[in-house]
XYZ file of C-alpha atoms in Angstrom:
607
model
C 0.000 0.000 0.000
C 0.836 3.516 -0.729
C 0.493 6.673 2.381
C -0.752 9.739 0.163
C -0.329 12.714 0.112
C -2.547 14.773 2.336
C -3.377 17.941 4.510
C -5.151 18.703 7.236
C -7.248 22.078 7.934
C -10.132 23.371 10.442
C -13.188 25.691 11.059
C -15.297 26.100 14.304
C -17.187 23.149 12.813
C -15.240 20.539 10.598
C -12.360 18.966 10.239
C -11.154 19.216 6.242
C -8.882 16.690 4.670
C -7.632 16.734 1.739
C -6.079 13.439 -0.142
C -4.012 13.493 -3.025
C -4.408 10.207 -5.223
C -3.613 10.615 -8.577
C -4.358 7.317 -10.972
C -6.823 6.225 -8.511
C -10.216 4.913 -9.411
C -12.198 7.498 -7.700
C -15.289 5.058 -7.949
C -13.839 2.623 -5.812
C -12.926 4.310 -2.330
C -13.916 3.967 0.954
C -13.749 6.465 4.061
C -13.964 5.491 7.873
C -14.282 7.500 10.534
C -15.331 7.401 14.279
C -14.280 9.022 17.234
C -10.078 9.864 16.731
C -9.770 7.347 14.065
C -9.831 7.778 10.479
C -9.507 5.700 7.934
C -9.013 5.639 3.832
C -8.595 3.549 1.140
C -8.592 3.820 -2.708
C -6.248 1.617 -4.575
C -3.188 1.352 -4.518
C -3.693 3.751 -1.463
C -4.163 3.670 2.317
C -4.087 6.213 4.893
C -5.104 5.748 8.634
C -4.726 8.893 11.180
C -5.008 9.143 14.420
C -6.892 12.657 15.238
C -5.900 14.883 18.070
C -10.073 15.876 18.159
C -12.941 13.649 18.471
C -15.364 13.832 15.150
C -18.798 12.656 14.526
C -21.219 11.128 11.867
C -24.122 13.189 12.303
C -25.198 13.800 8.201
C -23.016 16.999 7.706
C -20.045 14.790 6.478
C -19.140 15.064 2.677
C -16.961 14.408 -0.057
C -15.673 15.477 -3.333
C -13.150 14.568 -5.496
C -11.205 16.705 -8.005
C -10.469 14.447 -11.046
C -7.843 17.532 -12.682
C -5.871 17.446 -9.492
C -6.427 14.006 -8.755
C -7.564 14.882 -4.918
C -9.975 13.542 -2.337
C -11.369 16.969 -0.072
C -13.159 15.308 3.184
C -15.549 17.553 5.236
C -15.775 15.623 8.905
C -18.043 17.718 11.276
C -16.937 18.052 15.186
C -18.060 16.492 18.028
C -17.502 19.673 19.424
C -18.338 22.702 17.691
C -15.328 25.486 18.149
C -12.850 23.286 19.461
C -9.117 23.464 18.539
C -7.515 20.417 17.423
C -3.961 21.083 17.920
C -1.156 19.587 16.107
C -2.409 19.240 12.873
C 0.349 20.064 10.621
C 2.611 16.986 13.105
C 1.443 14.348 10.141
C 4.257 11.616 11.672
C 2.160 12.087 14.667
C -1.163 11.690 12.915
C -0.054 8.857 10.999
C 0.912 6.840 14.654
C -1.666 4.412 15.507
C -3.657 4.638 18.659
C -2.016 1.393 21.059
C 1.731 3.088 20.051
C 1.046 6.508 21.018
C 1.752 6.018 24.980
C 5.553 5.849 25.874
C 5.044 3.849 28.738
C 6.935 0.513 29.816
C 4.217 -2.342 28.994
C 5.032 -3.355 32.613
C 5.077 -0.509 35.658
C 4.135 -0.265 39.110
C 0.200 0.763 40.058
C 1.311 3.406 42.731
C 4.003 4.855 40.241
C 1.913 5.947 37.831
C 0.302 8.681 39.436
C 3.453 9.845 40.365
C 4.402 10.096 36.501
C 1.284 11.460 36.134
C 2.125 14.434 38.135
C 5.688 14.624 37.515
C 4.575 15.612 33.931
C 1.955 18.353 34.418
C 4.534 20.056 36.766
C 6.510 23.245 35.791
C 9.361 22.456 34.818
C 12.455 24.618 36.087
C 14.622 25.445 33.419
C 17.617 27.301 35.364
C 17.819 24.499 38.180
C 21.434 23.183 38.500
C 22.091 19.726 38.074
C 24.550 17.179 38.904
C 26.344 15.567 35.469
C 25.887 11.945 35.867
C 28.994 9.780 36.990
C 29.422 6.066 35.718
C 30.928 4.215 38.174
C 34.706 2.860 37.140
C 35.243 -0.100 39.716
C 34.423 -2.971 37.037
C 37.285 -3.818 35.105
C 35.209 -3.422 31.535
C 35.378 0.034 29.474
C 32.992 2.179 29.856
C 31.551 3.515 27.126
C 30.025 6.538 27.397
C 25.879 7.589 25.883
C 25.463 10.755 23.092
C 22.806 11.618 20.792
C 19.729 12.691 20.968
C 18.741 12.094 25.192
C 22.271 10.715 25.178
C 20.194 7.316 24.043
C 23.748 5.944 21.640
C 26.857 4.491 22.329
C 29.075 2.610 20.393
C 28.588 4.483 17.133
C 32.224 6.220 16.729
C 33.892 2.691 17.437
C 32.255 1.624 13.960
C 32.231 4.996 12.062
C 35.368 6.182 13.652
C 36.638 7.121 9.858
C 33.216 8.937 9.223
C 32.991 11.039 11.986
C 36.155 12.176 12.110
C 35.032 14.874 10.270
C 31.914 15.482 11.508
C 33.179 16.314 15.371
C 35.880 17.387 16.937
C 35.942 15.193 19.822
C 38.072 12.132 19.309
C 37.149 8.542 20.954
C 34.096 10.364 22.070
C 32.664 6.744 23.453
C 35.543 6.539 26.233
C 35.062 10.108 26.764
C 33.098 11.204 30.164
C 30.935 15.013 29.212
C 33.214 16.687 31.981
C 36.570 15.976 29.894
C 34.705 16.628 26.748
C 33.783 19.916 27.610
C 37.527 20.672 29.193
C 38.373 19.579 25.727
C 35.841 22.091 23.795
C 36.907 24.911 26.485
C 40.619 24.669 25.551
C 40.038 24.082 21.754
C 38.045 27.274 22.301
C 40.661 29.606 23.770
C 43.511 28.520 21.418
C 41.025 29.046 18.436
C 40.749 32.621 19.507
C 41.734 35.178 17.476
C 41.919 38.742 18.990
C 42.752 40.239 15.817
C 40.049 38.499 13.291
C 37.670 40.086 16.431
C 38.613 43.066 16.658
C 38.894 43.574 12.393
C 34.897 42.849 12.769
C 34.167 44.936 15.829
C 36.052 48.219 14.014
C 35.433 47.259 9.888
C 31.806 46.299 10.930
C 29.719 47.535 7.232
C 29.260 43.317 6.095
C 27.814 42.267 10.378
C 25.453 45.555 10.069
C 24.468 44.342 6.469
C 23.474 40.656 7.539
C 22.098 42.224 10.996
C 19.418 43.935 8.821
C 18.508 40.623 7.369
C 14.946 39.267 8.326
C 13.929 36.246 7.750
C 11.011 33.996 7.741
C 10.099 34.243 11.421
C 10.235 37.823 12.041
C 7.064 38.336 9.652
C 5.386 35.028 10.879
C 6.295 36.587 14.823
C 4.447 40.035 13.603
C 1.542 38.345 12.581
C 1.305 35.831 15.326
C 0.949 39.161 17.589
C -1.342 40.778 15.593
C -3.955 37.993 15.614
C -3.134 37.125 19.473
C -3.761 40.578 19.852
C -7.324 40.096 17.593
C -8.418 37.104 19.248
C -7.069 36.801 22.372
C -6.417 33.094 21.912
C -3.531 31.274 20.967
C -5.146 28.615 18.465
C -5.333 30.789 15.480
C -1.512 30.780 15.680
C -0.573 27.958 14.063
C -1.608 29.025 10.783
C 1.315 31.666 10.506
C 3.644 28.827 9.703
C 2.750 26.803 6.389
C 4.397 23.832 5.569
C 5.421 23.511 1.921
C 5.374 20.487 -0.210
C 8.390 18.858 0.042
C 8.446 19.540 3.774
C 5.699 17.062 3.906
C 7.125 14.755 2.254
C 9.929 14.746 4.556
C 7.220 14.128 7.362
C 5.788 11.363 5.465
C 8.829 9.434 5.141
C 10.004 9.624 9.061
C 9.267 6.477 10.979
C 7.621 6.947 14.002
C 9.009 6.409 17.300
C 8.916 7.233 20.945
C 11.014 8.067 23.339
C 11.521 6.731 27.071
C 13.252 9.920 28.401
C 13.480 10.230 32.383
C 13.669 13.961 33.502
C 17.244 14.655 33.012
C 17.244 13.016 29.243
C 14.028 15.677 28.807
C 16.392 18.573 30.064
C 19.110 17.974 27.721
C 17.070 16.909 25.090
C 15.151 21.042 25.257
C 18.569 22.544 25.519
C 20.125 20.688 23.047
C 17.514 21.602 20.720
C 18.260 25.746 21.809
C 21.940 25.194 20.679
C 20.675 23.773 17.494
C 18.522 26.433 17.130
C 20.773 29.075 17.894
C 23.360 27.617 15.154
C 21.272 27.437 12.561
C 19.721 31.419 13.038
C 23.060 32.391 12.863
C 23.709 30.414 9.289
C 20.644 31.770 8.290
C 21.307 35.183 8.724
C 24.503 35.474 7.586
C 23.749 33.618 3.923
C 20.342 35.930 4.014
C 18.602 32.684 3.720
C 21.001 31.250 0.646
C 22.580 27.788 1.353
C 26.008 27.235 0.391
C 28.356 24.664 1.068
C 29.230 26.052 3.978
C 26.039 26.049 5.339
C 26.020 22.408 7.009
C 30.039 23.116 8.500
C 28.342 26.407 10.216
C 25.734 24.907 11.539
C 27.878 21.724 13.278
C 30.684 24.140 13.867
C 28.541 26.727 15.997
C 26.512 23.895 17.916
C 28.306 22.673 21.112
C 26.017 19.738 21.343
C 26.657 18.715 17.837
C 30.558 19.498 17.030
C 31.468 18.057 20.648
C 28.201 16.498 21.661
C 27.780 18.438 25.088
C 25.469 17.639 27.061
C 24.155 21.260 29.207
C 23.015 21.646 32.111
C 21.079 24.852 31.978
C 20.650 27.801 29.283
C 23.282 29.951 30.770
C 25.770 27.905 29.749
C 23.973 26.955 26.295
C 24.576 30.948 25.385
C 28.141 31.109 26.513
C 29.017 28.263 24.722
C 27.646 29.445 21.340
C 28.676 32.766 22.181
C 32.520 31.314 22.311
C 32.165 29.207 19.203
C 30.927 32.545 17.121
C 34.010 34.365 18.101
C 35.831 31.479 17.353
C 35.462 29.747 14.289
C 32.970 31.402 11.128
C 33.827 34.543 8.869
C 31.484 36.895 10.847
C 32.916 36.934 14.456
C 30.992 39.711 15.797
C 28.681 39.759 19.393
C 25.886 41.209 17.662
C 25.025 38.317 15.560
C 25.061 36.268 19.088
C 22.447 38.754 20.720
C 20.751 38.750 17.050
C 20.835 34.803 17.159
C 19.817 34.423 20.386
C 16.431 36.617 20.027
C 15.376 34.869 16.766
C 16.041 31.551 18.534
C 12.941 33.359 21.299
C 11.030 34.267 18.180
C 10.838 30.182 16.658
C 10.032 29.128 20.357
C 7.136 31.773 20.577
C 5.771 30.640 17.328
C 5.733 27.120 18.632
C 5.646 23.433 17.481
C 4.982 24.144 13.718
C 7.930 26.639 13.653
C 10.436 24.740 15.436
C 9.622 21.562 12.995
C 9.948 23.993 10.215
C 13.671 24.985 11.107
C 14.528 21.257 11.969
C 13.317 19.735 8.105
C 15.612 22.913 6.963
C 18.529 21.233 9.042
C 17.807 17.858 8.387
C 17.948 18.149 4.516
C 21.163 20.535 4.789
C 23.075 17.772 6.291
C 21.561 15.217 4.321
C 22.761 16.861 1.148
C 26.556 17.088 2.601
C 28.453 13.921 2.741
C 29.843 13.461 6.148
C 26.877 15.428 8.094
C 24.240 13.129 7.529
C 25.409 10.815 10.418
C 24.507 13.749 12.953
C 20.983 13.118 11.322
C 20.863 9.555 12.459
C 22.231 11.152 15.629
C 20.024 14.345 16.481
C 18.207 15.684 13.932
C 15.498 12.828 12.670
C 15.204 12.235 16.287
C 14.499 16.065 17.283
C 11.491 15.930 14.208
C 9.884 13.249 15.349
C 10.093 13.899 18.862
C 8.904 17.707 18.443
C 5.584 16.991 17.112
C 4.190 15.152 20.544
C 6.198 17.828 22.471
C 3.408 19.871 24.668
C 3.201 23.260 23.742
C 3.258 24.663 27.100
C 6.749 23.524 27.707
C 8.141 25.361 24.800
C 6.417 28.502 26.006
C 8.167 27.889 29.808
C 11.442 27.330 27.523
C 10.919 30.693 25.341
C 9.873 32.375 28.388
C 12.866 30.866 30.733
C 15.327 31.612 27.425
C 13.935 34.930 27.322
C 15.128 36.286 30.922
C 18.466 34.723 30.366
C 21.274 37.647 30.235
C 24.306 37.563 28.154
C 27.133 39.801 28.198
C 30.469 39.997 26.669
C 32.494 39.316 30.189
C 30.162 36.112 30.297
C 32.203 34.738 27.228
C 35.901 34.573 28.778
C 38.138 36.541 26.131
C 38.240 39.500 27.939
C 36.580 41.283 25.088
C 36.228 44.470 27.223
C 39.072 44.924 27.867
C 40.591 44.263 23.928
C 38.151 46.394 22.842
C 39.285 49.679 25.387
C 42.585 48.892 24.128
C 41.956 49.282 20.859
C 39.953 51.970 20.837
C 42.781 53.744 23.184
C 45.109 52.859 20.257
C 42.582 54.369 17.679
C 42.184 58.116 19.524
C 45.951 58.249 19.714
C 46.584 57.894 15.853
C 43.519 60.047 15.996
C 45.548 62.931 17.830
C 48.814 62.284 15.944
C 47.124 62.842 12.508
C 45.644 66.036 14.271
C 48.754 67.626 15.465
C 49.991 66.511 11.492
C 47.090 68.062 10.116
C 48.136 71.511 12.114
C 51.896 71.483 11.065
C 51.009 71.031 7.517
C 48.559 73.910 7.515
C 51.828 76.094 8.768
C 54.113 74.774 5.771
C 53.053 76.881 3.211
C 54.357 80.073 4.786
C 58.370 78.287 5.821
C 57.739 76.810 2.078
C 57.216 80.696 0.098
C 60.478 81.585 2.249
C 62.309 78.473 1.134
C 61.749 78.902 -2.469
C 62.729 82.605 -1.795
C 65.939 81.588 -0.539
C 66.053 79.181 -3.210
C 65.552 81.996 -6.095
C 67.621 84.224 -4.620
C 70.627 80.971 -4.481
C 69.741 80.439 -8.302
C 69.704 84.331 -9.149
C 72.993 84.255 -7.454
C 74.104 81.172 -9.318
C 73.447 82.460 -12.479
C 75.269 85.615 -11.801
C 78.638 83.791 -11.271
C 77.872 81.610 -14.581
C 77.915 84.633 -16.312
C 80.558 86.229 -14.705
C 83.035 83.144 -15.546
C 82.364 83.542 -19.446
C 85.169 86.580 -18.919
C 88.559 86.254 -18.694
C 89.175 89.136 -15.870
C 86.890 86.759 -13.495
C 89.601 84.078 -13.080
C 90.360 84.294 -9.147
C 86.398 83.781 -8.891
C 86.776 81.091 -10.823
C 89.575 79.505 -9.021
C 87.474 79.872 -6.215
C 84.534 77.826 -7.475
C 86.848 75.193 -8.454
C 88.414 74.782 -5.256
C 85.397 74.292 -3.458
C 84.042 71.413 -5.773
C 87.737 69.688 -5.292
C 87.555 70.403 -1.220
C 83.904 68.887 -0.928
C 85.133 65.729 -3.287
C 87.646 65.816 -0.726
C 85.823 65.526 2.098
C 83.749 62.592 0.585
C 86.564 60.514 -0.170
C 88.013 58.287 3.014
C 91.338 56.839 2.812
C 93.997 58.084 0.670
C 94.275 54.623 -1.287
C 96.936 54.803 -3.652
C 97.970 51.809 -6.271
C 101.547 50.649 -7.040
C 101.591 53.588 -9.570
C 100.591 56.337 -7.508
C 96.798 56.889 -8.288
C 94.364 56.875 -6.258
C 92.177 53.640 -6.560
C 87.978 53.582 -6.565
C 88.182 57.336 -7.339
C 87.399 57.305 -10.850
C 83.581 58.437 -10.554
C 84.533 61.117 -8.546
C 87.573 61.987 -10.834
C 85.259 62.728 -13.709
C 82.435 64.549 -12.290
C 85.386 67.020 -10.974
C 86.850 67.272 -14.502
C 83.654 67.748 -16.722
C 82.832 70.407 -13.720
C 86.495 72.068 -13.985
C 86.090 71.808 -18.134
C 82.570 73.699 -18.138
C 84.232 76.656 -16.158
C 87.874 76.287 -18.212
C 88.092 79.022 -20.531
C 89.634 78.597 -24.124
C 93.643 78.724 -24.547
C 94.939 82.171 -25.359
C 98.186 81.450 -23.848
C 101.786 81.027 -26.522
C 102.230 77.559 -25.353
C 99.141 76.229 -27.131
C 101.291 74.444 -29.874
C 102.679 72.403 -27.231
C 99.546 71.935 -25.243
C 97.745 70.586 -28.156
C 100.928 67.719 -28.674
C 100.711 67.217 -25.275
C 97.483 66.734 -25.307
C 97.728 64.397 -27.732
C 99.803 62.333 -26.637
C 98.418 62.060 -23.732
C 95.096 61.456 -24.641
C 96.075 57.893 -26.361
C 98.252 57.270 -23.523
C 96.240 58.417 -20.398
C 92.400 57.245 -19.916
C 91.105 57.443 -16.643
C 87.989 54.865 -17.352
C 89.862 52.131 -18.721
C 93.832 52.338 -17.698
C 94.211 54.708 -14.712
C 97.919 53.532 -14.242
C 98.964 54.812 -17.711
C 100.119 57.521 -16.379
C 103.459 58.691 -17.174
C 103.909 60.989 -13.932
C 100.990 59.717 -11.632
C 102.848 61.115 -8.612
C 102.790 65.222 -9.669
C 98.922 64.451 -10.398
C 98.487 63.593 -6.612
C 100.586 65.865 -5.413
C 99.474 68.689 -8.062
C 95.665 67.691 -6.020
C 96.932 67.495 -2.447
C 98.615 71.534 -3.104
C 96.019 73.119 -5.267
C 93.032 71.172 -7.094
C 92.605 73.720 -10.004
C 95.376 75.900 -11.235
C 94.621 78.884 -13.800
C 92.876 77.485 -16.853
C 95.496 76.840 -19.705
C 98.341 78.673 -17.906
C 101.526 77.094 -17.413
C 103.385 77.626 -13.982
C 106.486 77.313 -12.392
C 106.775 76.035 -8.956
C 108.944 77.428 -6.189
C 111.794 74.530 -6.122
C 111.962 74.965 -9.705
C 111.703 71.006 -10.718
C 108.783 70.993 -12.880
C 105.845 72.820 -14.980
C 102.143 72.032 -14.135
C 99.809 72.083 -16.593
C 95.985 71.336 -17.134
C 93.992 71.324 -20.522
C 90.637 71.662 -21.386
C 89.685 69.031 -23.919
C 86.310 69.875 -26.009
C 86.016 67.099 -27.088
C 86.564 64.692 -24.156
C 85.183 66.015 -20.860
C 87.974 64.912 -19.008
C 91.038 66.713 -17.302
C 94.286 65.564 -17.966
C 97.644 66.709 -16.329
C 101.039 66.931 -17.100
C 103.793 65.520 -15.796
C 106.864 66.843 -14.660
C 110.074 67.412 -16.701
C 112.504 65.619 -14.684
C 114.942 66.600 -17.684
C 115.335 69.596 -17.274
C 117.231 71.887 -14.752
């Protein structure tokens, strides 16, 4: 047999059903219903549901069926007009039969079951503390240790060790007791830590602000749960805020139905498990605007304490410090506002109820089943949280949202001294603030020192010029000699040790050499002197044997050059002078056509 398709809606006064049967023979079909049972049955299809309302056959029942859309719409009257059958969009719950509905051992004590009885009604206190569980060592066989969904497995990661490895982050998580586990996640946590990837986010914050606009789904659905609360005063009209689509009932249809023998502990974690699955998946929602990427299934297992390292928490405190660590820690956006902004859309899904809560679960459960290594968690958590969601009792979600609701979280709560980075940095950030000031003010006084530099600098040129001129004439030459002693003194003054080859030149001078002769040849002044006959020899000769770039020892008298430089740099241009012991002539030639200066030698010939 084939479970259809189908949908469930109410009025005050019936109870409408609608079947989807395509290829059926709509002549052949039969309907049953009585009491919370109903029953139907057209070839190749069957459905039976369980109702959480009591109908009646009274004459007002009908049928009709739409052969275009190949549907069955049922019209079942109420055996009590105006009442609210709750739970109608749960269809794993409406499609458990009647004798499997109660969780209770076939076999129980008489007196205890009052006690249960109670023990369920009560209020439940959501911020009592509570003693982790112990197992008990003395037996010489390893302990393995429960996880999952009311910590009901064991044993898994011994058989998928290679699957889960990376799923979690906990390793051997089956000999693993939840106190070293979450010693483990708290010291993974603090290394993780990056104070500068924080503080990047808290200052450069345009991309958290952009996401932190974001609404999603819930945020309309919450307006308009308010509005009508606020119409009717009664809370049945809000279910219909949250609609189901197709393929989300199709997921329901295909979940086997189970239940769950959970003591009052295994309820506890079980409702704050579910808040740090909650809280994960707001965040991945908000951040991807409601995309899915492949990122989306690591976020969500990354950010969720009870899924990456499967915690096990003891009250909601510690359920928003924990995400509140893992958000700093590990995604792109590390930022506490998307932790406050998680944490109140995680109050708006709880304040929707049931319907909304199943909603976001399906969302997770086919995220993870479309990424390779996730799905596990879905035999894990997930399947278990859908099915076990849809017989939860409202009420307690409302005591959760409400409990969740007065729980406080502030940035000293989270353990990275986050105040204090932040006063820091923002200590740094008014200093560079006041140096940039003060820069701001000495560069509005430059332009005033600037007019008098280029003044001076004018005036220098003007000045400059002047002399240029001025050197053109032959009566200037004692100016000239000036100018030309004061290049040779400050090429002087740059050179270091008086290194002098085998021949008597100065070695590793030769730059310096010819930016002091093309300087003394642009202020030499053209030969009128009778000697030029023999300059003009000399200077041939010399010329082929002297050449300061490529053989500075050629030389024939290296050692009057140096000592010519160490008495006077820069005789007269083109004059030829005697010195005072007599032994020699010194001479210097301007070459127009080579740059350079060459030098005599002396005449040690003559007298």
């Amino acid at each position: 047999m084939i479970t259809p398709a189908f949908e469930l809606t109410q009025d005050p006064d019936f109870l409408t059903i609608v079947i989807k049967v395509p290829y059926a023979r709509a002549s052949e079909f039969d309907v049953y219903f009585e009491g919370e049972d109903f029953k139907f049955y057209a070839k190749p299809y069957f459905l039976r549901l369980t109702l959480p309302g009591r109908i009646v056959e009274d004459g007002r029942e009908k049928a009709s069926y739409n052969t275009d859309k190949g549907t069955f719409t049922i019209w079942l009257p109420k055996e009590i007009p105006g009442q609210y059958f709750e739970g109608l969009d749960m269809l794993t719950s409406l499609l458990t039969p009647k004798k499997s509905r109660s969780a209770k051992p076939l076999v129980e004590e008489i007196a205890a079951s009052a006690e249960l009885s109670e023990e369920e009604e009560e209020e439940f206190d959501w911020e009592i503390e509570q003693t982790p569980y112990k197992d008990s060592a003395e037996n010489g066989l390893p302990l393995q240790y429960c996880y999952g969904f009311g910590n009901l497995r064991s044993g898994v990661f011994q058989r998928l060790q290679d699957e889960l490895s990376d799923v979690i982050d906990i390793k051997d998580p089956d000999q693993t007791p939840v106190d070293e586990r979450r010693r483990k996640r708290l010291a993974a946590e603090a290394a993780k830590f990056e104070p500068d990837h924080y503080l990047a986010d808290f200052f450069e914050d345009e991309a958290v602000q952009h996401v932190l606009k974001y609404k999603p789904w819930w945020v309309d659905a919450h307006k308009e749960m308010t509005a009508l609360k606020g119409e009717s005063h009664q809370d049945q009209d809000t279910h219909t805020v949250v609609v189901f689509s197709e393929e989300e009932r199709e997921q329901l249809r295909k979940f086997t139905n189970k239940s769950y023998l959970l003591d009052k502990r295994s309820r506890h974690h079980v409702y704050l498990g579910l808040i740090d699955v909650l809280l994960a998946y707001c965040y991945e929602i908000r951040v991807n605007e409601g995309d899915k990427n492949v990122e989306s299934s690591w976020n969500i297992r990354k950010l969720s304490a009870t899924l990456c390292w499967l915690e096990s928490f003891t009250n909601i405190h510690d359920v928003l410090v924990s995400f509140g660590r893992r958000v700093l820690c590990y995604p792109l956006y590390r930022h506490f506002g998307l932790v406050t902004r998680a944490f109140s859309d995680t109050v708006m899904i709880l304040q929707l109820g049931k319907a909304a809560v199943l909603k976001c679960l399906l969302d997770i459960h086919k995220i993870f089943m479309e990424n390779d290594p996730a799905y596990i968690l879905n035999d894990l958590f997930i399947t278990d949280y859908c099915i076990w969601i849809q017989k939860a009792k409202s009420k307690k979600l409302a005591a959760l949202s409400e409990s969740l609701q007065k729980t406080t979280l502030t940035k000293s709560h989270i353990g990275f001294e986050l105040e204090e980075l932040e006063a820091a940095a923002l200590l740094v950030q008014e200093e560079e603030s006041m140096l940039k000031a003060a820069g701001g003010v000495s560069r509005q006084q430059l332009p005033s020192s600037e007019s008098e530099m280029s003044d001076s600098e004018e005036s220098s040129s003007t000045s400059s010029e002047t002399e240029g001129s001025d050197s053109d004439e032959p009566e200037s030459s004692t100016s000239e000699d000036g100018e030309i002693n004061s290049v040779q003194d400050t090429l002087q003054e740059e050179r270091t040790a008086p290194l002098i080859d085998c021949n008597g030149l100065r070695q590793g001078t030769n730059t310096s050499t010819f930016e002091v002769s093309d300087e003394k040849s642009k202020l030499s002044l053209p030969s009128t002197t009778p000697s030029g006959k023999l300059i003009a020899e000399l200077e041939k000769q010399m010329h082929a044997a002297i050449r300061l770039s490529e053989q500075p020892e050629g030389s024939a008298t290296p050692g009057c050059i140096l000592q010519e430089q160490d008495k006077n740099r820069v005789s007269e241009p083109d004059r030829l002078s005697e010195d005072t012991d007599g032994k020699g002539n010194y001479l210097e030639v301007s070459s127009k056509t080579n740059p350079l200066l060459f030098l005599c030698g002396i005449n040690e010939d003559e007298d």
